[in-house]
Structures are given as C-alpha cells and as structure tokens.
Coordinates of C-alpha atoms in Angstrom, one line a residue:
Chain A
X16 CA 0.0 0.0 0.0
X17 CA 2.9 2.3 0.9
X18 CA 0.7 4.2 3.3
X19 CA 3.0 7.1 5.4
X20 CA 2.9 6.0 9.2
X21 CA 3.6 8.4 12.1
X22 CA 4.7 5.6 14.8
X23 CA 4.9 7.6 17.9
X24 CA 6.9 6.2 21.0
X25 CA 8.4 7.0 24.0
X26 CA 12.0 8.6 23.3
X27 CA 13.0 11.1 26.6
X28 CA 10.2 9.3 28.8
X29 CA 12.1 6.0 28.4
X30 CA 13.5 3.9 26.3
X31 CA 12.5 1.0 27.9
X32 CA 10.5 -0.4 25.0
X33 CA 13.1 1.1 22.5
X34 CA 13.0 -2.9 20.8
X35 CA 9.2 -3.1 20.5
X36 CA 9.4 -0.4 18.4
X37 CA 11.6 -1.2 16.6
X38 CA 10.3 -4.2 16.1
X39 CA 6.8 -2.3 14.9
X40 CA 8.6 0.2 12.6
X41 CA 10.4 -3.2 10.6
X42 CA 7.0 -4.7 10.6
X43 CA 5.2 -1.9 8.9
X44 CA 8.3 -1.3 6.7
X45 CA 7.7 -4.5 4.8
X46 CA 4.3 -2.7 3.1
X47 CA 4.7 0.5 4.2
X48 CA 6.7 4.0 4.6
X49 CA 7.5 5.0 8.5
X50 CA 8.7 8.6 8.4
X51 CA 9.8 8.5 12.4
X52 CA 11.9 5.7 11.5
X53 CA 14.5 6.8 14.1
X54 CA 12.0 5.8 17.1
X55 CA 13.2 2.4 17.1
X56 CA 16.7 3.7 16.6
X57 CA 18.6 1.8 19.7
X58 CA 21.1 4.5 20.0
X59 CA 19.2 7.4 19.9
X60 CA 19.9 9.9 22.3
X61 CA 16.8 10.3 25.2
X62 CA 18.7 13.7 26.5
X63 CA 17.5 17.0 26.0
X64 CA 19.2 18.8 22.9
X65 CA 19.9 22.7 22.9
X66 CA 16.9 24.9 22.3
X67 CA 17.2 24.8 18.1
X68 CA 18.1 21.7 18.2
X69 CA 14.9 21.3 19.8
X70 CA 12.7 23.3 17.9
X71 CA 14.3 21.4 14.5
X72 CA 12.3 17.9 16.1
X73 CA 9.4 20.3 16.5
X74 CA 9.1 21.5 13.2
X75 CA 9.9 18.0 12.2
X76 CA 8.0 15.7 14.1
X77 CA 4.9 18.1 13.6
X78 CA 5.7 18.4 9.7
X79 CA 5.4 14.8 9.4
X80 CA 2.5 14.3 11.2
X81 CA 0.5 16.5 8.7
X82 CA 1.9 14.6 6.2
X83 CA 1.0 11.2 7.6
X84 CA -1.7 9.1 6.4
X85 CA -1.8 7.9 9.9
X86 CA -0.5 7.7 13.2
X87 CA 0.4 4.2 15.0
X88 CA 1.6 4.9 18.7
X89 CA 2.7 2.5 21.2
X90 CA 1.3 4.4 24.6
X91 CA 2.2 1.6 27.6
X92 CA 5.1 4.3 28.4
X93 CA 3.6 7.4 29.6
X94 CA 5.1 10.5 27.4
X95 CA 4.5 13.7 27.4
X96 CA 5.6 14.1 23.9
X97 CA 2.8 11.3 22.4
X98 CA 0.5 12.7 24.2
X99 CA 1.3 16.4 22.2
X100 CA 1.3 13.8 19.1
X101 CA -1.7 12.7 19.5
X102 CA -3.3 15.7 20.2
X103 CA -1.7 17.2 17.1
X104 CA -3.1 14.4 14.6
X105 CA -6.4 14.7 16.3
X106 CA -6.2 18.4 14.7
X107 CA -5.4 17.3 11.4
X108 CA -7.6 14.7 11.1
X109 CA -5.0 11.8 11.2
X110 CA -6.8 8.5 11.6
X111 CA -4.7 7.4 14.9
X112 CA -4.5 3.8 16.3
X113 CA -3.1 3.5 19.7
X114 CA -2.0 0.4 21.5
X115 CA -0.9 -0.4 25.3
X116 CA -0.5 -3.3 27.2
X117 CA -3.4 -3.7 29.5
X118 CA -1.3 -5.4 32.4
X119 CA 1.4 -2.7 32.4
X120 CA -0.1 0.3 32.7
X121 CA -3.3 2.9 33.4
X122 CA -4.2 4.4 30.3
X123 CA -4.9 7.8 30.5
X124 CA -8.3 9.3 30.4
X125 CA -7.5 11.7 28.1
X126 CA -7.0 9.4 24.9
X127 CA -9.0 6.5 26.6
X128 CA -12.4 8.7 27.1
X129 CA -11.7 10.8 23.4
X130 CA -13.9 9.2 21.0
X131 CA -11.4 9.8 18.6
X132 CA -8.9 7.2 18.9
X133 CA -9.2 3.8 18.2
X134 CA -7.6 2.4 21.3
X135 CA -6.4 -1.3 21.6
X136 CA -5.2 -3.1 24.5
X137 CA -3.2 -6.1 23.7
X138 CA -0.7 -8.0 25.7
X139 CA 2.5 -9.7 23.4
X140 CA 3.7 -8.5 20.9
X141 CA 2.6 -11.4 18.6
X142 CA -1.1 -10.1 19.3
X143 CA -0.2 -6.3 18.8
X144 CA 1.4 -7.2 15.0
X145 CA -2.0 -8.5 13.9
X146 CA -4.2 -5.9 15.0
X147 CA -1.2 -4.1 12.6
X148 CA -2.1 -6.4 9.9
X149 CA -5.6 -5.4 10.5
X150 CA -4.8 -1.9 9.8
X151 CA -2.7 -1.8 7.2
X152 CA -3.4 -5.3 5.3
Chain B
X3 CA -7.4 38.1 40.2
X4 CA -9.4 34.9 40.4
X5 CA -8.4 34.0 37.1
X6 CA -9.5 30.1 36.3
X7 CA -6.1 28.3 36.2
X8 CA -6.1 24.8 34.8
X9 CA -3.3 23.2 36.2
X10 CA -2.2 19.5 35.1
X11 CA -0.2 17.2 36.4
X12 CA 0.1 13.1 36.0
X13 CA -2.7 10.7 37.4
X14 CA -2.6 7.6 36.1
X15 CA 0.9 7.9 34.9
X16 CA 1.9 8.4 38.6
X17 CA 1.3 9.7 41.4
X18 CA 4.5 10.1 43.1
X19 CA 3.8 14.1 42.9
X20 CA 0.7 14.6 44.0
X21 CA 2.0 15.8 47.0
X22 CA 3.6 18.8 45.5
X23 CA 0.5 19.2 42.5
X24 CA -1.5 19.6 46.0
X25 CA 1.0 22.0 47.5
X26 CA 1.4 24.0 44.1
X27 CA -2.9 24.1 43.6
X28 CA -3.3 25.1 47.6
X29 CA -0.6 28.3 46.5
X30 CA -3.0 29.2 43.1
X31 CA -5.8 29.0 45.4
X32 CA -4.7 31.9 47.7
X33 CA -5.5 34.2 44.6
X34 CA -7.3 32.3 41.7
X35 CA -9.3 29.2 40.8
X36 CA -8.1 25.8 40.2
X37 CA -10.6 24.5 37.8
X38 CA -8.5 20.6 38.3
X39 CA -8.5 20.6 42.2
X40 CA -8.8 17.0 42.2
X41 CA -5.0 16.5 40.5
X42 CA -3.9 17.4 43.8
X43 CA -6.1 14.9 45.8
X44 CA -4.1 12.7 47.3
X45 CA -6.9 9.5 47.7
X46 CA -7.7 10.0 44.0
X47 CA -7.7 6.6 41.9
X48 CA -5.0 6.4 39.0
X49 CA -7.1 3.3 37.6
X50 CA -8.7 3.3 34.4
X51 CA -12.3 3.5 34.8
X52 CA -15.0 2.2 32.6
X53 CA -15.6 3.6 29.2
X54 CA -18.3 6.0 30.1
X55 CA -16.5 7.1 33.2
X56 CA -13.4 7.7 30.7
X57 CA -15.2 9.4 28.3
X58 CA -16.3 11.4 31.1
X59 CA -13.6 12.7 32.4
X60 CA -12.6 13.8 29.2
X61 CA -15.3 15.5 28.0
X62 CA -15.1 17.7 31.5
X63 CA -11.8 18.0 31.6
X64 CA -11.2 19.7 27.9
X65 CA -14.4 21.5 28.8
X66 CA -12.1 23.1 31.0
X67 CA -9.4 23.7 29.3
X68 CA -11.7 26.1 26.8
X69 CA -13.0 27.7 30.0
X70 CA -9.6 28.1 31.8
X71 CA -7.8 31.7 31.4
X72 CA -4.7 30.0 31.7
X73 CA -2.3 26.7 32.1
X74 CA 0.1 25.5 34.6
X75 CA 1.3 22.1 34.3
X76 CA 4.2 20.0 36.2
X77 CA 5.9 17.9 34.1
X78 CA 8.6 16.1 35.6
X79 CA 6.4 13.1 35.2
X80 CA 6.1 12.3 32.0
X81 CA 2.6 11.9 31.0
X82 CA 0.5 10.8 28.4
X83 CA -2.7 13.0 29.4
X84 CA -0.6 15.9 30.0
X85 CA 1.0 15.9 26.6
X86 CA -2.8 16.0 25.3
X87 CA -3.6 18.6 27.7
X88 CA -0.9 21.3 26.7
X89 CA -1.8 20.3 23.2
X90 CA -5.4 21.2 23.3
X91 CA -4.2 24.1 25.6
X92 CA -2.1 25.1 22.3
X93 CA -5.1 24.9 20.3
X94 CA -7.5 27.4 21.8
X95 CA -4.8 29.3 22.7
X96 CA -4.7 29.5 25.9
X97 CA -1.2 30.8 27.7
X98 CA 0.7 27.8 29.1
X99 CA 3.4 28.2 31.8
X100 CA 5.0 24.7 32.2
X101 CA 7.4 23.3 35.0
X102 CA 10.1 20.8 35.4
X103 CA 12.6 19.5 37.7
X104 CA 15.7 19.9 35.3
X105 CA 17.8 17.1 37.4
X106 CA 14.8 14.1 37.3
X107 CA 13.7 14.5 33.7
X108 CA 14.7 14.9 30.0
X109 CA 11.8 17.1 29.2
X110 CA 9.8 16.3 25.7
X111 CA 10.9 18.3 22.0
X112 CA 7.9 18.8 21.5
X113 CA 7.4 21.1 24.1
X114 CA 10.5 21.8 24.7
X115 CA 11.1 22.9 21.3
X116 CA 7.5 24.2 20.6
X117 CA 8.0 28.5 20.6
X118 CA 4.2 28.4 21.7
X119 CA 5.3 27.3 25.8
X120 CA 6.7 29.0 28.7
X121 CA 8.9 26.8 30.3
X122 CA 10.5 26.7 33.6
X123 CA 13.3 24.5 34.6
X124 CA 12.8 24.5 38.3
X125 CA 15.2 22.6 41.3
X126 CA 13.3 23.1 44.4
X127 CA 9.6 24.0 45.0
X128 CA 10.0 27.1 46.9
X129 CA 11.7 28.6 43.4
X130 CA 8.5 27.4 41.6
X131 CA 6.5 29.3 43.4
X132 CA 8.1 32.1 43.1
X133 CA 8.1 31.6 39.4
X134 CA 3.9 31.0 40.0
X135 CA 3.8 34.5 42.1
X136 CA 5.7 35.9 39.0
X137 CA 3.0 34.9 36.5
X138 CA -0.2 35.1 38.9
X139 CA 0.2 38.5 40.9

C-alpha cells in the first residue's frame, strides 16, 4: 500500500521499549513508509538537545504528522511528547491507532475517554502485529 | 485576580507528585481558581475507569481547558494525558506556563522545542513558586 505512518513512542520518557518499536517500525516497513523511522533507533539519544536543536524535532516531528496518512503509537510508556502527538493528529484529522498493554499500565483518560482514537489493548507482541495487519493489510 | 487556572499534572501515569501538584494548587488558590482541584487529591484513583467514566472525564476535563484563562502544568512526570492537555491548551490558545525539575527529567521536544510554551526548569519547589507568584500576581 505504501501508506506514510507516524509511529509515535516513547523517546526522553524511556527507552525501555526502545526494541518493541523497533520491532513495529520493521514490521510496517515491509508494506509500508515509516517517516519517524529513528524511534526504534537503539542509540538514539533520550537527553535534551539545545533549544534549536529542539525546535528542528518540532518542526519536524509536527511536519510529518500533517503529512502522515496515519499515526500508529505504542502508549504503555507514559510520554509527554505522544501525548502532544496525538493531540496534534487529532487536529489534522489523522486516523490514529493506539495500542498499550493492559497489564502494564493505566491508560490515560485523556485518549482513553476521546472518541477519537481507536484504542487497543493487547498483551504480546505477537497479538499487537496483527491488530497491525488489521490496519494496514 | 481569580483568574480560572487549569493546572495538570500526572494521574494515572503516577502519582509520586501529587503531593507537590497539591501543595502547588493550595498556593494558586490563595489568589485564583483551580478549575483541576482533584490533581492534587491525594486518595484520587489512577485506575482506568470504565468507558463511560473515561469518556467522562474527558469531556469535562477539555471542557475546561476552553474555559480556563490559563495553564500551569508539572511535568517532571512524563505523562501521556498531559501531553494531550498542553496540546489542546495550544489549540484554543490558551497561555501555558509549564514546570520541570531539570535534574529528574529529559523534558519532551515537543514542548521543549514548541515556541508556543513557557517553560521553567525548576530545582526546588519554593523557586517554583516564586516563578507561580511571577506569573499570577
């Protein structure tokens, strides 16, 4: 289909599930285009930059997001940042799938009570790849 | 003043602040109105509730956020409802002042580097409130 996907994931909040992602992004890279490719990037650096160098992943991040034809975040890591993202897509009208598992975390109320996501709770990862093919297959 | 101050801070990503979001909403409260009192209660639950309940919560809480005069959010936790929060804040407009303990957290690019936000890097609470004193009277 080579659809654009915004995944969005935790990157200063943690880097805990750094591997999931990637492990998403090379999923949806065998049909598909991931512009935040760098997500599941294990090296990436989680530490603040300088202010323009923050205001470059701004005007990035937010670029590609009205670009996007949708947005695929992983949410079982609380981030400020996703949150902002999927507020953002919301905006433009992004069709935005968000996963978390269940036995991990509290999903917020925020994304979990807004009509406007389509919200799936899974628990491996095996189960979380499907719903994927679901999506984009 | 009485101005109508949203202020946000992390529930179900974690509640090891509350303490503080509680100390920081008892300060606004000598002046103003804290529309989100309940971010600062410390028996509130951080569990997902059921979807109606969810839905909710969200409906009153961005209901808020269009009624507020302005935002103050604590963000040394990252959080996923927050992130949506200053967002939607963004969105209507609505001046947003935003605080972080600069030694416990990478804060987000995308608020970080987002020219919309105030933000305060902040090392001990008495110096935050200072900073709130500064914006409120």
């Amino acid at each position: 289909m080579n659809r654009k996907v915004y995944f969005a994931g935790s990157i200063r909040a943690g880097r805990e599930d750094a591997d999931l992602y990637k492990t998403i992004i090379d999923y949806i890279k065998e049909t598909d285009t991931v512009l935040t490719e760098h997500v599941g990037d294990l090296s990436l650096s989680a530490f603040e930059q300088d202010a323009d160098a923050d205001a470059a992943i701004y005007l990035q991040d937010t670029a590609w997001i009205r670009e996007c034809d949708l947005l695929i975040g992983e949410c079982t890591r609380p981030s400020l940042g996703v949150g902002y993202e999927l507020a953002y897509a919301e905006k433009y009208e992004k069709p935005c799938y968000i996963f978390y598992r269940k036995s991990e975390c509290e999903l917020s109320a925020m994304i979990k009570g807004d009509s406007y996501y389509k919200v799936f709770p899974y628990e491996d990862p095996e189960e979380m790849l499907k719903l994927i093919d679901d999506i984009l297959r």
